[in-house]
Amino acid sequence: MPRYPSTTPTLFIIGGAEDRVGRAALLRRFVRISGGRHSRLVVIPTASSFQDEVVASYREVFNRFGVESVDVVSPQSRHEAHDPRSVALLDQATGIFMSGGSQLRLSQFFPGTPLGDALHRAHARGAVVAGTSAGASIMSEFMISMGDEGITPVQRASQVSAGIGLLKGVIVDQHFAQRSRYGRLLSVVATSPSLLGIGIDEDTAIEVTDGSRFTVHGRGGVIVMNCRDVVTDAPEARRGAPLLISGAVIHTLPAGATFDLMSASLVDFDEQHADVGISLAAAKS
């Protein structure tokens, strides 16, 4: 049986367009927490329209970091999502990586199938489940499967579909600043105020431990939207109308920030762009 670096359930969720040709810091971090050179990795390129190229690209990066065991699981139908060999590969993995593409392809083949169940088992036993772009969106119970872009939240501008449900109580959006997705995420969270919205920039990731808190890594930022106490006209607004949303709490988190999902609050900050680290306690004093 493979040995896991940690028994703590860990997700590594990337906002897309992560560096693969330079230092590749985010992918390096994924390999490290999955077991380093001794990792048993599985790449899931199902979301992509160029699956062979995606597999070759990630395999080259992971091999460069010394990982020799890199397998592929890529169902093309719900029937193939019952394949015992593919299930066995996920059951033996110490790290699983879902590529970008169309999250609707992932939602067709993983939730409610044996492969989806294997992802949950992997997460529960301590394998690292990672995803970028579409592979990031699928992590939560509900995901934005399509929607308009822009700053202003608009009534019914997004479509929400079922995700894999590895991360509860949130909805994740990706390519966040680069594709101006602030409005669509805010419109979804304002109409579902029990959920926190998490928007992740490109070449940026959140490392989620035990489903309760995350730390930010990478070049960009992460936005957390809390609409638990908002006033909104969403129940009355017509389709396409700009939404009234008053009282939302917005957190902007760079690398080094640690955020608690249960209390929806910042719990620590280690400054990544200064010579001396700054703790949250020091910042408050």
mmCIF file of N, CA and C in Angstrom, residues 195-266:
data_model
loop_
_atom_site.group_PDB
_atom_site.id
_atom_site.type_symbol
_atom_site.label_atom_id
_atom_site.label_comp_id
_atom_site.label_asym_id
_atom_site.label_seq_id
_atom_site.Cartn_x
_atom_site.Cartn_y
_atom_site.Cartn_z
ATOM 1 N N LEU A 195 -23.463 29.843 1.448
ATOM 2 C CA LEU A 195 -22.187 29.483 0.836
ATOM 3 C C LEU A 195 -21.210 30.655 0.892
ATOM 4 N N LEU A 196 -19.931 30.343 1.064
ATOM 5 C CA LEU A 196 -18.878 31.329 0.864
ATOM 6 C C LEU A 196 -18.406 31.222 -0.586
ATOM 7 N N GLY A 197 -18.136 32.351 -1.215
ATOM 8 C CA GLY A 197 -17.573 32.352 -2.556
ATOM 9 C C GLY A 197 -16.061 32.495 -2.483
ATOM 10 N N ILE A 198 -15.350 31.655 -3.240
ATOM 11 C CA ILE A 198 -13.887 31.723 -3.285
ATOM 12 C C ILE A 198 -13.459 31.905 -4.728
ATOM 13 N N GLY A 199 -12.879 33.055 -5.046
ATOM 14 C CA GLY A 199 -12.370 33.337 -6.379
ATOM 15 C C GLY A 199 -10.852 33.285 -6.368
ATOM 16 N N ILE A 200 -10.259 32.468 -7.245
ATOM 17 C CA ILE A 200 -8.816 32.228 -7.232
ATOM 18 C C ILE A 200 -8.200 32.726 -8.536
ATOM 19 N N ASP A 201 -7.190 33.562 -8.429
ATOM 20 C CA ASP A 201 -6.484 34.081 -9.600
ATOM 21 C C ASP A 201 -5.650 32.986 -10.259
ATOM 22 N N GLU A 202 -5.180 33.287 -11.477
ATOM 23 C CA GLU A 202 -4.295 32.365 -12.182
ATOM 24 C C GLU A 202 -2.942 32.261 -11.477
ATOM 25 N N ASP A 203 -2.303 31.097 -11.615
ATOM 26 C CA ASP A 203 -1.025 30.786 -10.984
ATOM 27 C C ASP A 203 -1.072 31.049 -9.481
ATOM 28 N N THR A 204 -2.223 30.744 -8.895
ATOM 29 C CA THR A 204 -2.471 30.935 -7.463
ATOM 30 C C THR A 204 -3.264 29.733 -6.979
ATOM 31 N N ALA A 205 -3.045 29.329 -5.744
ATOM 32 C CA ALA A 205 -3.736 28.143 -5.225
ATOM 33 C C ALA A 205 -4.114 28.339 -3.768
ATOM 34 N N ILE A 206 -5.118 27.585 -3.347
ATOM 35 C CA ILE A 206 -5.406 27.441 -1.925
ATOM 36 C C ILE A 206 -5.151 25.985 -1.535
ATOM 37 N N GLU A 207 -4.468 25.819 -0.423
ATOM 38 C CA GLU A 207 -4.218 24.488 0.131
ATOM 39 C C GLU A 207 -5.153 24.309 1.318
ATOM 40 N N VAL A 208 -6.164 23.465 1.139
ATOM 41 C CA VAL A 208 -7.233 23.313 2.120
ATOM 42 C C VAL A 208 -6.959 22.081 2.969
ATOM 43 N N THR A 209 -6.909 22.246 4.281
ATOM 44 C CA THR A 209 -6.674 21.123 5.182
ATOM 45 C C THR A 209 -7.927 20.837 6.003
ATOM 46 N N ASP A 210 -8.317 19.576 5.968
ATOM 47 C CA ASP A 210 -9.443 19.081 6.775
ATOM 48 C C ASP A 210 -10.743 19.822 6.499
ATOM 49 N N GLY A 211 -10.849 20.445 5.325
ATOM 50 C CA GLY A 211 -12.081 21.127 4.945
ATOM 51 C C GLY A 211 -12.424 22.332 5.775
ATOM 52 N N SER A 212 -11.492 22.779 6.635
ATOM 53 C CA SER A 212 -11.844 23.831 7.585
ATOM 54 C C SER A 212 -11.053 25.121 7.408
ATOM 55 N N ARG A 213 -9.840 25.043 6.862
ATOM 56 C CA ARG A 213 -9.064 26.259 6.647
ATOM 57 C C ARG A 213 -8.137 26.079 5.456
ATOM 58 N N PHE A 214 -7.738 27.205 4.884
ATOM 59 C CA PHE A 214 -6.829 27.115 3.743
ATOM 60 C C PHE A 214 -5.740 28.177 3.847
ATOM 61 N N THR A 215 -4.618 27.895 3.164
ATOM 62 C CA THR A 215 -3.510 28.826 3.032
ATOM 63 C C THR A 215 -3.308 29.133 1.554
ATOM 64 N N VAL A 216 -3.010 30.384 1.239
ATOM 65 C CA VAL A 216 -2.847 30.830 -0.139
ATOM 66 C C VAL A 216 -1.391 30.690 -0.567
ATOM 67 N N HIS A 217 -1.188 30.190 -1.800
ATOM 68 C CA HIS A 217 0.132 30.093 -2.418
ATOM 69 C C HIS A 217 0.073 30.734 -3.799
ATOM 70 N N GLY A 218 1.205 31.208 -4.299
ATOM 71 C CA GLY A 218 1.279 31.642 -5.687
ATOM 72 C C GLY A 218 1.401 33.137 -5.896
ATOM 73 N N ARG A 219 1.293 33.537 -7.172
ATOM 74 C CA ARG A 219 1.592 34.913 -7.581
ATOM 75 C C ARG A 219 0.437 35.880 -7.399
ATOM 76 N N GLY A 220 -0.796 35.401 -7.453
ATOM 77 C CA GLY A 220 -1.956 36.284 -7.422
ATOM 78 C C GLY A 220 -2.631 36.341 -6.070
ATOM 79 N N GLY A 221 -3.934 36.559 -6.102
ATOM 80 C CA GLY A 221 -4.698 36.664 -4.871
ATOM 81 C C GLY A 221 -5.924 35.784 -4.887
ATOM 82 N N VAL A 222 -6.557 35.686 -3.730
ATOM 83 C CA VAL A 222 -7.796 34.932 -3.548
ATOM 84 C C VAL A 222 -8.818 35.863 -2.909
ATOM 85 N N ILE A 223 -10.006 35.886 -3.474
ATOM 86 C CA ILE A 223 -11.116 36.670 -2.915
ATOM 87 C C ILE A 223 -12.079 35.721 -2.221
ATOM 88 N N VAL A 224 -12.463 36.043 -0.989
ATOM 89 C CA VAL A 224 -13.513 35.302 -0.296
ATOM 90 C C VAL A 224 -14.698 36.237 -0.099
ATOM 91 N N MET A 225 -15.877 35.785 -0.525
ATOM 92 C CA MET A 225 -17.101 36.580 -0.412
ATOM 93 C C MET A 225 -18.036 35.952 0.613
ATOM 94 N N ASN A 226 -18.407 36.740 1.614
ATOM 95 C CA ASN A 226 -19.336 36.303 2.662
ATOM 96 C C ASN A 226 -20.602 37.141 2.556
ATOM 97 N N CYS A 227 -21.684 36.499 2.144
ATOM 98 C CA CYS A 227 -22.963 37.215 1.978
ATOM 99 C C CYS A 227 -24.011 36.747 2.985
ATOM 100 N N ARG A 228 -23.557 36.268 4.129
ATOM 101 C CA ARG A 228 -24.483 35.708 5.116
ATOM 102 C C ARG A 228 -25.431 36.737 5.695
ATOM 103 N N ASP A 229 -25.049 38.024 5.657
ATOM 104 C CA ASP A 229 -25.900 39.066 6.239
ATOM 105 C C ASP A 229 -26.269 40.146 5.230
ATOM 106 N N VAL A 230 -26.305 39.798 3.953
ATOM 107 C CA VAL A 230 -26.578 40.825 2.947
ATOM 108 C C VAL A 230 -28.063 41.146 2.841
ATOM 109 N N VAL A 231 -28.307 42.333 2.331
ATOM 110 C CA VAL A 231 -29.630 42.732 1.859
ATOM 111 C C VAL A 231 -29.570 42.704 0.336
ATOM 112 N N THR A 232 -30.521 42.004 -0.306
ATOM 113 C CA THR A 232 -30.497 41.885 -1.762
ATOM 114 C C THR A 232 -31.916 41.888 -2.319
ATOM 115 N N ASP A 233 -32.033 42.337 -3.558
ATOM 116 C CA ASP A 233 -33.322 42.306 -4.233
ATOM 117 C C ASP A 233 -33.427 41.097 -5.163
ATOM 118 N N ALA A 234 -32.552 40.088 -4.980
ATOM 119 C CA ALA A 234 -32.520 38.931 -5.874
ATOM 120 C C ALA A 234 -33.873 38.230 -6.025
ATOM 121 N N PRO A 235 -34.706 38.109 -4.971
ATOM 122 C CA PRO A 235 -35.994 37.430 -5.170
ATOM 123 C C PRO A 235 -36.945 38.181 -6.108
ATOM 124 N N GLU A 236 -36.757 39.490 -6.264
ATOM 125 C CA GLU A 236 -37.679 40.284 -7.086
ATOM 126 C C GLU A 236 -37.076 40.748 -8.413
ATOM 127 N N ALA A 237 -35.757 40.791 -8.521
ATOM 128 C CA ALA A 237 -35.114 41.386 -9.699
ATOM 129 C C ALA A 237 -35.413 40.582 -10.964
ATOM 130 N N ARG A 238 -35.605 41.291 -12.058
ATOM 131 C CA ARG A 238 -35.879 40.608 -13.330
ATOM 132 C C ARG A 238 -34.582 40.031 -13.888
ATOM 133 N N ARG A 239 -34.689 39.101 -14.790
ATOM 134 C CA ARG A 239 -33.547 38.497 -15.434
ATOM 135 C C ARG A 239 -32.705 39.563 -16.155
ATOM 136 N N GLY A 240 -31.408 39.554 -15.915
ATOM 137 C CA GLY A 240 -30.499 40.487 -16.558
ATOM 138 C C GLY A 240 -30.336 41.812 -15.841
ATOM 139 N N ALA A 241 -31.090 42.019 -14.759
ATOM 140 C CA ALA A 241 -30.997 43.288 -14.033
ATOM 141 C C ALA A 241 -29.792 43.293 -13.094
ATOM 142 N N PRO A 242 -29.117 44.442 -12.942
ATOM 143 C CA PRO A 242 -28.073 44.540 -11.918
ATOM 144 C C PRO A 242 -28.678 44.298 -10.543
ATOM 145 N N LEU A 243 -27.969 43.550 -9.690
ATOM 146 C CA LEU A 243 -28.496 43.182 -8.384
ATOM 147 C C LEU A 243 -28.101 44.183 -7.297
ATOM 148 N N LEU A 244 -29.028 44.431 -6.381
ATOM 149 C CA LEU A 244 -28.709 45.111 -5.137
ATOM 150 C C LEU A 244 -28.098 44.080 -4.195
ATOM 151 N N ILE A 245 -26.880 44.342 -3.737
ATOM 152 C CA ILE A 245 -26.232 43.491 -2.737
ATOM 153 C C ILE A 245 -25.531 44.415 -1.765
ATOM 154 N N SER A 246 -26.071 44.525 -0.567
ATOM 155 C CA SER A 246 -25.534 45.437 0.436
ATOM 156 C C SER A 246 -25.158 44.657 1.693
ATOM 157 N N GLY A 247 -23.939 44.875 2.168
ATOM 158 C CA GLY A 247 -23.495 44.239 3.409
ATOM 159 C C GLY A 247 -22.608 43.036 3.218
ATOM 160 N N ALA A 248 -22.167 42.777 1.977
ATOM 161 C CA ALA A 248 -21.240 41.668 1.745
ATOM 162 C C ALA A 248 -19.891 41.974 2.395
ATOM 163 N N VAL A 249 -19.260 40.939 2.920
ATOM 164 C CA VAL A 249 -17.916 41.062 3.491
ATOM 165 C C VAL A 249 -16.943 40.416 2.510
ATOM 166 N N ILE A 250 -15.956 41.184 2.079
ATOM 167 C CA ILE A 250 -15.001 40.723 1.078
ATOM 168 C C ILE A 250 -13.608 40.655 1.691
ATOM 169 N N HIS A 251 -12.960 39.491 1.545
ATOM 170 C CA HIS A 251 -11.589 39.313 1.993
ATOM 171 C C HIS A 251 -10.693 39.159 0.761
ATOM 172 N N THR A 252 -9.619 39.933 0.699
ATOM 173 C CA THR A 252 -8.625 39.813 -0.364
ATOM 174 C C THR A 252 -7.358 39.236 0.240
ATOM 175 N N LEU A 253 -6.974 38.040 -0.201
ATOM 176 C CA LEU A 253 -5.936 37.280 0.477
ATOM 177 C C LEU A 253 -4.779 36.968 -0.467
ATOM 178 N N PRO A 254 -3.582 37.491 -0.196
ATOM 179 C CA PRO A 254 -2.397 37.133 -0.990
ATOM 180 C C PRO A 254 -1.727 35.893 -0.413
ATOM 181 N N ALA A 255 -0.660 35.459 -1.068
ATOM 182 C CA ALA A 255 0.120 34.322 -0.574
ATOM 183 C C ALA A 255 0.546 34.566 0.868
ATOM 184 N N GLY A 256 0.456 33.512 1.672
ATOM 185 C CA GLY A 256 0.818 33.607 3.074
ATOM 186 C C GLY A 256 -0.359 33.794 4.005
ATOM 187 N N ALA A 257 -1.545 34.091 3.450
ATOM 188 C CA ALA A 257 -2.739 34.257 4.284
ATOM 189 C C ALA A 257 -3.359 32.897 4.583
ATOM 190 N N THR A 258 -3.793 32.713 5.816
ATOM 191 C CA THR A 258 -4.517 31.510 6.221
ATOM 192 C C THR A 258 -5.908 31.918 6.684
ATOM 193 N N PHE A 259 -6.913 31.260 6.126
ATOM 194 C CA PHE A 259 -8.307 31.667 6.328
ATOM 195 C C PHE A 259 -9.106 30.496 6.881
ATOM 196 N N ASP A 260 -9.920 30.780 7.897
ATOM 197 C CA ASP A 260 -10.770 29.756 8.507
ATOM 198 C C ASP A 260 -12.153 29.777 7.864
ATOM 199 N N LEU A 261 -12.549 28.667 7.255
ATOM 200 C CA LEU A 261 -13.831 28.605 6.547
ATOM 201 C C LEU A 261 -15.008 28.503 7.502
ATOM 202 N N MET A 262 -14.790 27.982 8.709
ATOM 203 C CA MET A 262 -15.885 27.828 9.651
ATOM 204 C C MET A 262 -16.321 29.185 10.218
ATOM 205 N N SER A 263 -15.336 29.993 10.596
ATOM 206 C CA SER A 263 -15.641 31.313 11.166
ATOM 207 C C SER A 263 -15.622 32.418 10.115
ATOM 208 N N ALA A 264 -15.239 32.067 8.884
ATOM 209 C CA ALA A 264 -15.121 33.036 7.788
ATOM 210 C C ALA A 264 -14.234 34.208 8.198
ATOM 211 N N SER A 265 -13.044 33.872 8.683
ATOM 212 C CA SER A 265 -12.157 34.928 9.171
ATOM 213 C C SER A 265 -10.695 34.582 8.902
ATOM 214 N N LEU A 266 -9.864 35.628 8.797
ATOM 215 C CA LEU A 266 -8.426 35.477 8.670
ATOM 216 C C LEU A 266 -7.858 35.024 10.005
#
